[in-house]
Coordinates of C-alpha atoms in Angstrom, one line a residue:
M22 CA 101.1 -95.8 -2.7
T23 CA 100.6 -97.6 -5.8
M24 CA 99.5 -96.8 -9.8
L25 CA 95.6 -96.4 -9.8
D26 CA 93.6 -98.4 -12.3
D27 CA 90.3 -97.4 -14.3
R28 CA 88.6 -99.4 -11.7
Q29 CA 89.0 -97.3 -8.8
T30 CA 88.1 -94.6 -11.0
A31 CA 84.1 -94.8 -10.3
A32 CA 82.7 -91.5 -10.6
P33 CA 81.9 -90.5 -14.4
W34 CA 85.0 -89.5 -16.3
P35 CA 84.5 -85.5 -17.0
T36 CA 83.0 -85.0 -20.3
A37 CA 85.2 -81.0 -19.5
Y38 CA 88.3 -82.9 -19.1
P39 CA 90.4 -82.8 -22.1
Q40 CA 90.9 -85.5 -24.9
G41 CA 94.5 -86.0 -24.9
Y42 CA 97.6 -85.4 -23.6
A43 CA 101.4 -84.6 -25.0
V44 CA 104.1 -85.5 -21.7
V45 CA 107.1 -83.9 -22.8
D46 CA 110.5 -83.5 -21.1
V47 CA 113.4 -81.3 -22.7
E48 CA 117.1 -80.8 -21.6
T49 CA 118.5 -77.5 -22.3
T50 CA 121.9 -75.9 -22.4
G51 CA 121.0 -74.1 -19.3
L52 CA 117.4 -72.4 -18.2
A53 CA 118.1 -68.5 -19.5
R54 CA 116.7 -67.0 -22.5
D55 CA 118.9 -68.2 -25.0
D56 CA 119.6 -71.3 -23.9
R57 CA 118.9 -74.3 -26.5
I58 CA 117.1 -77.7 -26.8
I59 CA 119.2 -80.7 -26.8
S60 CA 117.0 -83.2 -26.3
A61 CA 113.0 -83.6 -26.6
A62 CA 110.5 -86.8 -25.7
V63 CA 106.8 -87.1 -26.4
Y64 CA 104.6 -89.8 -24.2
R65 CA 101.2 -89.5 -26.4
L66 CA 98.1 -90.1 -23.9
D67 CA 94.6 -90.6 -24.7
A68 CA 92.0 -89.0 -22.5
L69 CA 91.7 -91.6 -19.4
G70 CA 95.9 -91.0 -19.2
N71 CA 97.3 -94.1 -20.9
V72 CA 99.7 -94.2 -23.0
E73 CA 99.9 -94.5 -27.1
D74 CA 102.8 -93.7 -28.1
H75 CA 106.8 -92.3 -27.0
W76 CA 109.1 -90.4 -29.2
Y77 CA 112.8 -89.4 -28.6
T78 CA 115.2 -87.3 -30.2
L79 CA 118.6 -85.1 -30.2
V80 CA 119.1 -82.0 -31.0
N81 CA 122.0 -79.8 -32.4
P82 CA 122.1 -76.6 -29.9
E83 CA 124.6 -75.0 -32.6
R84 CA 126.6 -74.2 -29.5
D85 CA 128.1 -75.4 -26.6
P86 CA 126.0 -78.3 -24.3
G87 CA 126.4 -76.5 -20.9
P88 CA 126.2 -78.4 -18.4
V89 CA 126.8 -82.3 -19.9
W90 CA 127.6 -83.6 -15.7
I91 CA 123.8 -83.2 -15.6
H92 CA 122.5 -84.7 -18.4
G93 CA 125.3 -86.1 -20.0
L94 CA 125.1 -85.2 -23.3
T95 CA 128.8 -83.7 -25.1
S96 CA 129.4 -81.8 -28.1
D97 CA 130.5 -85.3 -29.7
V98 CA 127.3 -86.9 -29.1
L99 CA 125.2 -84.0 -29.9
E100 CA 127.5 -83.2 -33.0
G101 CA 125.3 -85.8 -35.6
A102 CA 121.8 -84.9 -34.4
P103 CA 119.2 -82.9 -36.3
L104 CA 118.9 -79.0 -36.2
F105 CA 115.5 -78.2 -34.6
P106 CA 113.7 -77.0 -37.7
E107 CA 114.7 -80.7 -39.0
V108 CA 112.2 -82.1 -36.0
A109 CA 110.0 -79.4 -35.7
E110 CA 107.3 -81.1 -37.5
E111 CA 107.5 -84.7 -36.5
L112 CA 107.2 -83.0 -32.9
S113 CA 104.4 -80.6 -34.3
A114 CA 102.6 -83.7 -34.9
R115 CA 102.8 -85.4 -31.4
L116 CA 102.1 -82.0 -29.9
A117 CA 98.8 -81.0 -32.5
D118 CA 95.2 -81.8 -30.5
R119 CA 96.6 -82.3 -27.3
V120 CA 97.5 -80.8 -23.9
L121 CA 100.9 -80.3 -23.3
V122 CA 101.6 -82.0 -20.4
A123 CA 105.1 -81.4 -18.3
H124 CA 106.5 -81.1 -14.7
N125 CA 107.1 -77.3 -14.1
A126 CA 105.7 -76.4 -17.4
A127 CA 106.1 -73.3 -18.2
F128 CA 109.7 -73.4 -18.6
D129 CA 109.4 -76.6 -21.4
W130 CA 106.4 -75.0 -22.6
S131 CA 108.8 -71.4 -23.2
M132 CA 111.7 -73.4 -24.7
I133 CA 109.8 -75.3 -27.1
A134 CA 107.8 -72.0 -28.0
R135 CA 111.3 -70.2 -28.7
E136 CA 112.5 -73.4 -30.6
Y137 CA 109.8 -73.3 -32.9
A138 CA 110.0 -69.0 -33.1
R139 CA 113.6 -69.3 -34.6
A140 CA 112.4 -72.1 -36.8
S141 CA 110.0 -69.5 -38.2
V142 CA 107.3 -72.1 -37.2
V143 CA 104.2 -72.0 -34.9
A144 CA 103.6 -74.4 -32.2
P145 CA 100.5 -76.5 -32.5
V146 CA 100.2 -75.9 -28.7
E147 CA 96.8 -74.3 -27.1
Q148 CA 97.0 -75.4 -23.4
R149 CA 99.5 -76.7 -21.2
L150 CA 99.5 -78.2 -17.5
C151 CA 101.8 -78.1 -14.8
T152 CA 102.0 -81.5 -12.9
I153 CA 104.0 -79.0 -10.1
A154 CA 100.1 -77.6 -10.2
L155 CA 97.8 -80.4 -10.0
A156 CA 100.5 -81.5 -7.5
K157 CA 99.1 -78.7 -5.1
E158 CA 95.5 -79.1 -6.4
L159 CA 95.6 -82.4 -5.1
R160 CA 96.7 -81.8 -1.9
L161 CA 99.9 -84.4 -2.5
P162 CA 101.7 -84.3 0.3
L163 CA 104.9 -84.7 -1.1
P164 CA 108.3 -83.5 0.5
N165 CA 109.0 -81.1 -2.5
H166 CA 108.1 -80.9 -5.9
K167 CA 110.8 -82.1 -7.4
L168 CA 110.1 -85.1 -10.5
A169 CA 111.6 -87.9 -7.9
S170 CA 108.8 -87.2 -4.9
L171 CA 106.1 -87.6 -7.2
A172 CA 107.2 -90.3 -9.0
A173 CA 108.0 -92.2 -5.3
H174 CA 104.2 -90.9 -4.2
F175 CA 103.0 -92.5 -6.9
G176 CA 105.6 -96.1 -7.2
V177 CA 107.2 -95.1 -10.0
V178 CA 110.6 -95.9 -10.8
Q179 CA 112.8 -93.5 -11.8
Q180 CA 115.8 -95.0 -13.8
Q181 CA 117.7 -91.9 -15.1
A182 CA 117.0 -88.6 -13.8
H183 CA 117.5 -85.6 -16.4
H184 CA 117.0 -87.8 -19.9
A185 CA 114.4 -86.5 -21.3
L186 CA 113.2 -90.2 -22.6
D187 CA 113.3 -91.2 -19.3
D188 CA 111.9 -87.9 -17.2
A189 CA 109.0 -88.3 -19.9
R190 CA 108.3 -92.1 -19.3
V191 CA 108.4 -90.9 -15.2
L192 CA 105.8 -88.4 -15.6
A193 CA 103.8 -89.9 -17.8
E194 CA 103.3 -92.7 -15.6
A195 CA 102.7 -90.4 -12.6
F196 CA 100.5 -88.1 -14.5
R197 CA 97.8 -91.0 -15.5
P198 CA 96.7 -91.7 -11.7
S199 CA 97.0 -87.9 -10.9
L200 CA 94.6 -86.9 -13.8
H201 CA 92.3 -89.9 -11.9
A202 CA 92.5 -88.8 -8.8
A203 CA 91.2 -85.2 -9.8
A204 CA 88.4 -87.3 -12.0
R205 CA 87.4 -88.6 -8.8
G206 CA 87.8 -85.6 -6.7
G207 CA 85.6 -83.3 -9.3
V208 CA 88.8 -81.6 -9.2
R209 CA 89.4 -78.8 -11.9
L210 CA 92.3 -79.3 -13.7
P211 CA 94.7 -76.1 -13.7
L212 CA 94.8 -75.9 -17.7
L213 CA 96.4 -72.8 -18.8
E214 CA 96.7 -70.6 -22.0
C215 CA 100.1 -71.2 -24.3
R216 CA 100.7 -68.6 -26.2
P217 CA 103.0 -69.1 -29.0
L218 CA 105.9 -66.6 -30.3
T219 CA 105.5 -65.6 -33.4
E220 CA 108.8 -63.8 -34.1
W221 CA 112.6 -64.2 -32.7
S222 CA 115.5 -61.7 -32.3
D223 CA 118.4 -63.8 -31.6
S224 CA 121.3 -62.4 -29.0
P225 CA 124.4 -62.8 -27.3
V226 CA 124.4 -66.6 -25.7
T227 CA 124.7 -65.6 -22.3
P228 CA 128.1 -66.0 -20.4
R229 CA 128.0 -69.0 -17.8
V230 CA 131.2 -67.1 -15.6
G231 CA 131.0 -63.7 -14.1
Y232 CA 127.5 -62.8 -16.5
R233 CA 126.7 -59.3 -16.0
A234 CA 123.6 -57.7 -16.5
V235 CA 122.5 -54.2 -17.8
R236 CA 120.4 -53.0 -15.4
Q237 CA 117.5 -51.4 -17.5
P238 CA 115.5 -48.5 -16.2
N239 CA 111.9 -49.2 -15.0
S240 CA 113.0 -53.1 -14.4
W241 CA 111.6 -52.9 -10.7
R242 CA 108.6 -55.1 -9.5
P243 CA 107.3 -56.3 -6.9
S244 CA 107.6 -58.7 -4.3
R245 CA 105.5 -62.4 -4.5
K246 CA 103.6 -63.7 -1.9
R247 CA 105.1 -67.2 -1.5
P248 CA 103.7 -70.1 1.4
A249 CA 105.5 -69.7 4.2
C250 CA 108.5 -72.6 3.7
P251 CA 108.2 -75.6 5.5
Y252 CA 111.6 -76.9 7.0
P253 CA 113.6 -74.7 9.9
N254 CA 116.5 -72.6 8.7
P255 CA 119.5 -75.0 9.0
G256 CA 121.9 -71.5 9.2
R257 CA 124.3 -70.6 6.4
Y258 CA 125.7 -71.9 3.5
E259 CA 129.1 -74.1 3.7
K260 CA 131.8 -73.5 1.0
E261 CA 132.0 -77.3 -0.5
K262 CA 128.9 -78.6 1.3
P263 CA 125.4 -78.6 -0.5
L264 CA 122.6 -76.2 -0.8
K265 CA 119.9 -78.0 2.6
Q266 CA 115.8 -77.5 2.4
G267 CA 114.8 -74.9 4.6
M268 CA 117.8 -72.6 3.8
R269 CA 117.0 -68.7 3.4
V270 CA 117.6 -67.0 0.2
A271 CA 118.2 -63.9 -1.2
F272 CA 118.9 -62.4 -4.7
S273 CA 120.5 -59.0 -5.6
G274 CA 120.7 -57.6 -9.2
D275 CA 119.8 -58.5 -12.4
T276 CA 120.0 -63.0 -13.3
S277 CA 120.2 -64.5 -16.7
I278 CA 117.4 -66.8 -15.9
D279 CA 114.3 -65.0 -15.5
R280 CA 114.3 -64.0 -11.7
E281 CA 110.9 -65.5 -11.0
L282 CA 111.5 -68.6 -12.5
L283 CA 114.6 -68.8 -10.4
E284 CA 113.2 -68.4 -7.0
D285 CA 110.4 -70.8 -8.2
R286 CA 112.7 -73.4 -8.9
A287 CA 114.4 -72.3 -5.5
V288 CA 111.3 -72.1 -3.5
E289 CA 110.4 -76.3 -5.1
A290 CA 114.1 -77.3 -4.0
G291 CA 112.9 -76.4 -0.7
L292 CA 114.7 -73.5 -0.2
H293 CA 113.3 -70.4 1.9
V294 CA 113.1 -67.2 -0.7
A295 CA 113.4 -64.0 1.2
T296 CA 113.3 -60.5 -0.4
S297 CA 115.9 -58.4 2.2
V298 CA 119.2 -59.7 3.8
S299 CA 119.9 -59.9 7.6
R300 CA 121.0 -62.2 10.3
L301 CA 119.6 -64.8 9.8
T302 CA 120.1 -65.5 5.8
S303 CA 121.6 -68.2 4.3
L304 CA 123.5 -67.2 1.5
L305 CA 122.6 -64.5 -1.6
V306 CA 123.0 -64.9 -4.7
T307 CA 124.4 -62.1 -7.7
N308 CA 126.0 -61.8 -10.6
D309 CA 127.5 -58.6 -9.1
P310 CA 129.2 -58.9 -5.7
D311 CA 130.9 -55.4 -5.8
A312 CA 127.8 -53.5 -6.8
A313 CA 126.7 -50.7 -4.4
T314 CA 123.4 -52.6 -3.2
S315 CA 121.6 -52.8 0.5
K316 CA 121.6 -55.7 0.0
T317 CA 125.2 -57.0 -0.9
Q318 CA 126.8 -53.6 1.2
K319 CA 123.9 -56.2 4.2
A320 CA 125.7 -59.5 3.4
K321 CA 129.3 -58.7 3.8
S322 CA 128.7 -56.8 7.0
F323 CA 126.9 -60.0 8.7
G324 CA 129.1 -62.2 6.7
T325 CA 126.6 -64.0 4.7
P326 CA 128.5 -65.9 1.9
I327 CA 127.7 -64.7 -1.6
L328 CA 127.7 -67.2 -4.6
E329 CA 127.3 -66.1 -8.6
E330 CA 124.1 -67.7 -10.0
S331 CA 125.8 -70.0 -12.6
A332 CA 127.3 -71.9 -8.4
F333 CA 124.3 -71.2 -7.6
T334 CA 121.6 -73.0 -10.1
H335 CA 124.7 -75.6 -10.2
L336 CA 123.5 -76.6 -6.4
L337 CA 120.4 -76.1 -7.1
R338 CA 119.7 -79.3 -8.9
D339 CA 121.2 -81.1 -5.5
V340 CA 119.3 -80.0 -2.6
A341 CA 120.2 -81.5 0.9
P342 CA 117.0 -82.8 2.3
A343 CA 115.8 -81.2 5.7
D344 CA 116.9 -82.4 8.6
G345 CA 114.3 -85.5 9.4
A346 CA 113.3 -85.5 5.7
V347 CA 114.0 -88.6 2.9
L348 CA 114.5 -87.9 -0.6
P349 CA 113.7 -90.5 -2.7
Q350 CA 116.6 -93.2 -4.3
Q351 CA 117.1 -93.4 -7.7
A352 CA 117.7 -96.4 -9.6
S353 CA 121.0 -97.1 -11.8
P354 CA 120.8 -95.6 -15.0
P355 CA 120.5 -97.4 -17.9
P356 CA 122.7 -96.0 -21.5
P357 CA 121.8 -93.2 -22.5
E358 CA 119.5 -93.6 -25.8
A359 CA 121.5 -90.9 -28.5
T360 CA 119.4 -92.0 -31.5
P361 CA 116.0 -90.3 -32.3
S362 CA 113.1 -93.7 -32.2
S363 CA 109.9 -94.1 -31.9
E364 CA 107.4 -96.9 -30.7

């Protein structure tokens, strides 16, 4: 499928649609509450989804950069970068009076809101739009809900995954035809309200390895009803091999990443999130494998592989396709940009 142009939008443009968008991508030191933004990019689009300009900056997180093997930004590269309070004003100017658009927008918005709260500034964002939710509204025939799959559907070439500027560019190019398809079909955009944080209390940085959270009283939460996984179960996880779409994953105990966000990431990667452990479970994710919980005990009795959260999130970045499924290939990455730029 190729990119759409304005001539393919025959129906009148919905007057209820927003008048401008800010397509955003941030790279971070991790996915937890205390992780920090290390780079940010914004593509400003007009009401029809046309690009007006773009902006990119590195951000000094004042801590370790996290998974360098994913985003490629080392401590040396980030050392001379501006702090978030130093770029907050420029970022605000690009977000103001626009709908924030991101792929898995709940994550990008939560990271941005926390950085603003740390800087004692209110983020000028009132609404957000998640392109995953929009793709579902449009019933796009995607093999999964990764950005690469959305890009391939619209013929957009991704040059450097996990680089904020290129991810934002790819998303902006894929969002425009999605927006036009929604307008033609009379689809209501899945807009959500953004509630900025007004205060922030710093807490210790989450450990990377062997993290063990103290269970808080009344931490039980009801399970969420999810659609059935479209892929067959390929069996158990094998050490030193990638995860595979269709694997049944169960979680036990507290996690450093918000549990619902972690489960959403697993589902988007094509995994089956199970609420219990059985002989069919591919792996159990827990930060406390010695805990006397029913899930860990069942996993040990069945011989189910057990992974810590940090190892699981690392594997989650590159899940192998299910048998018969083909994931889009990416082009060779260009050299990363190391300094703020604008157009």
